[in-house]
Amino acid sequence: MAEVILLNGGSSSGKSGIVRCLQAVLPDPWLALGTDTLVEAMPASNAGIEFAPDGQVIVGPEFRRLEAAWIEGIAAMARAGARVIVDEVFLGGADSQKRWQKALGELRVLWVGVRCDSAVAAGREVARGDRVIGMAASQAEMVHRGMVYDLEVDTTRTESLECARTIAAQVS
Amino acid sequence: MAEVILLNGGSSSGKSGIVRCLQAVLPDPWLALGTDTLVEAMPASNAGIEFAPDGQVIVGPEFRRLEAAWIEGIAAMARAGARVIVDEVFLGGADSQKRWQKALGELRVLWVGVRCDSAVAAGREVARGDRVIGMAASQAEMVHRGMVYDLEVDTTRTESLECARTIAAQVS
Amino acid sequence: MAEVILLNGGSSSGKSGIVRCLQAVLPDPWLALGTDTLVEAMPASNAGIEFAPDGQVIVGPEFRRLEAAWIEGIAAMARAGARVIVDEVFLGGADSQKRWQKALGELRVLWVGVRCDSAVAAGREVARGDRVIGMAASQAEMVHRGMVYDLEVDTTRTESLECARTIAAQVS
Amino acid sequence: MAEVILLNGGSSSGKSGIVRCLQAVLPDPWLALGTDTLVEAMPASNAGIEFAPDGQVIVGPEFRRLEAAWIEGIAAMARAGARVIVDEVFLGGADSQKRWQKALGELRVLWVGVRCDSAVAAGREVARGDRVIGMAASQAEMVHRGMVYDLEVDTTRTESLECARTIAAQVS
């Protein structure tokens, strides 16, 4: 049985909705932590992450250093007995996956790719109203490059709750 | 050309997303105001509105009195030249529509019904994570009883942006 | 007895906290609407308002046109029987006040200036973490230029709840 | 030099404001994580934490189990090189401190008590408008019982930024 569920997908691909549904359908309580939690925990300025007006996300060495420690911490939480759902945006594709794999080590991880048609994700980005326009389109394909998943879901025409049920069925 | 767009739909039917997309696709700036704005403007307690744990929304005379003044104010904004998109949850169905029609009087209003399959809306309510569970299911049909629309959209299988484009095409 | 309470003060001077306390201490339910509500109701882009990186707020004719209609609407709500608390940032000082006075006409208005030492407001802006740094300092004095108030409160060393009680005592 | 800053104080005592100011005044980037992050990461229901209408917070064994893993994870982040500011509400007073001390082990921790007069904190709770009323008063004294601090700050009459500067002076 998986100890960590790691979801990777572009901005506005529907990860957060799936995570909340997973927490609702999984019988045990799972912690939900992810990129958004880390960005929120960073200082408002000088954190080494920048959101360009065109939707590009530029990440510097200072961010990477704190992120590495963050990843170690998540792994430690799972080793200490917490079930953890991580939702991530692997800007570095397969390199990002390797960083997580190294930290998670022997832990049983369910790797999930969350796909969404680029144009549909871009439309949902407009509908959300709280994201820099352009992130969805620029990340939709990029984050999946070279990735290896146990399972992929596609939110283009499938509801979050249904995706969550598909994932949950692989957990136990 | 419409001076007011009034969207009516149950909780988690996708109204807010459509409103944000409408603001993005309509060439002129439109104000977006609705039930959520009014509830937010009310005092935290003793406002005459109650959200029961099962998703029922109970509205008392004090709320109705303030709401009546709110509706008059929205109508006055439109008469003063602002284009306004209102998103509403007509718990009283056709009676709610009559209250708005009376206040809006001679203004040109585009009445839009926002439908969503009850089970799908209930799933999206779980995915949002910030709503009392049960509201979506209990309101999905109720709010449309006896209503007359110029246009209906259904978010069950249509994206917010596409719904917004359909509505925008009727505005000008 | 006042039908409208209009609070004017710079960003991070503590207006919102006072408004919530006023809603709690006033025996009747009052609607709370203000600049933040209006900005929130505007489209995400092309609304004619811009927040410069140094904290300057630049407002164009399109914003002013919608704002004029918004003000008419607030006045109409008050005339229709709603008690309304408006919290505003009068970037135009006395000119802004005249616009409101004209729209509010015969309504009984309690004009309240919310002052806060510029350095203290700037510190609270940092503590809030969700505002463009520089707004508090640039607005602290500017918004009060040429204004005439019924009452002034100063949040530099007085709590929101105490300020609210002082204001509420003048309402009835 | 401290590797972890641990702030403990009751609800509405001003911890979050101090944390944001600390992140702004400390020369290096520090991660800010705390009770609110953990509660946010928990499932919306069945997480073993309950907020009673009178402001009491009831925490069950399921919450404590996940919290223990969370604490281990924070310690691991600090060991991996991240500087971390933790803001906590020690409902269990000295027992809570012991749990953290055990997990943090050899790490250099600056223990900070954040005090606020109970009536003032209760007033600020009303001004915030997003908290269950009663939490501030019930926690103001309780969380400090039996605690040992390196430093105490009192927000009753001292601004967040000034408290942050006092703390920052002890860090380096």
GROMACS .gro file of C-alpha atoms in nm, chain A residues 17 20-21 24 120 123-124 126-129 156 159-161, chain B residues 17 20-21 24 120 123-124 126-129 156 159-161:
model
   30
   17GLY     CA    1  -0.945   1.945  -0.669
   20ARG     CA    2  -0.936   1.733  -0.185
   21CYS     CA    3  -1.144   1.453  -0.334
   24ALA     CA    4  -1.255   1.270   0.111
  120VAL     CA    5  -0.881   2.359  -2.165
  123GLY     CA    6  -0.958   2.837  -2.014
  124ARG     CA    7  -0.984   2.715  -1.653
  126VAL     CA    8  -0.919   3.241  -1.683
  127ALA     CA    9  -1.216   3.100  -1.489
  128ARG     CA   10  -1.015   3.078  -1.166
  129GLY     CA   11  -0.918   3.441  -1.184
  156THR     CA   12  -1.002   1.735  -1.972
  159GLU     CA   13  -1.433   1.510  -1.306
  160SER     CA   14  -1.194   1.548  -1.010
  161LEU     CA   15  -1.394   1.307  -0.797
  189GLY     CA   16  -1.602   3.073  -1.331
  192ARG     CA   17  -1.475   3.566  -1.465
  193CYS     CA   18  -1.462   3.437  -1.823
  196ALA     CA   19  -1.242   3.849  -1.987
  292VAL     CA   20  -2.151   1.639  -1.090
  295GLY     CA   21  -1.857   1.619  -0.678
  296ARG     CA   22  -1.724   1.965  -0.760
  298VAL     CA   23  -1.607   1.819  -0.263
  299ALA     CA   24  -1.325   1.927  -0.496
  300ARG     CA   25  -1.362   2.295  -0.395
  301GLY     CA   26  -1.324   2.215  -0.031
  328THR     CA   27  -2.184   1.939  -1.681
  331GLU     CA   28  -1.617   2.448  -1.995
  332SER     CA   29  -1.677   2.788  -1.828
  333LEU     CA   30  -1.503   2.975  -2.108
   0.00000   0.00000   0.00000
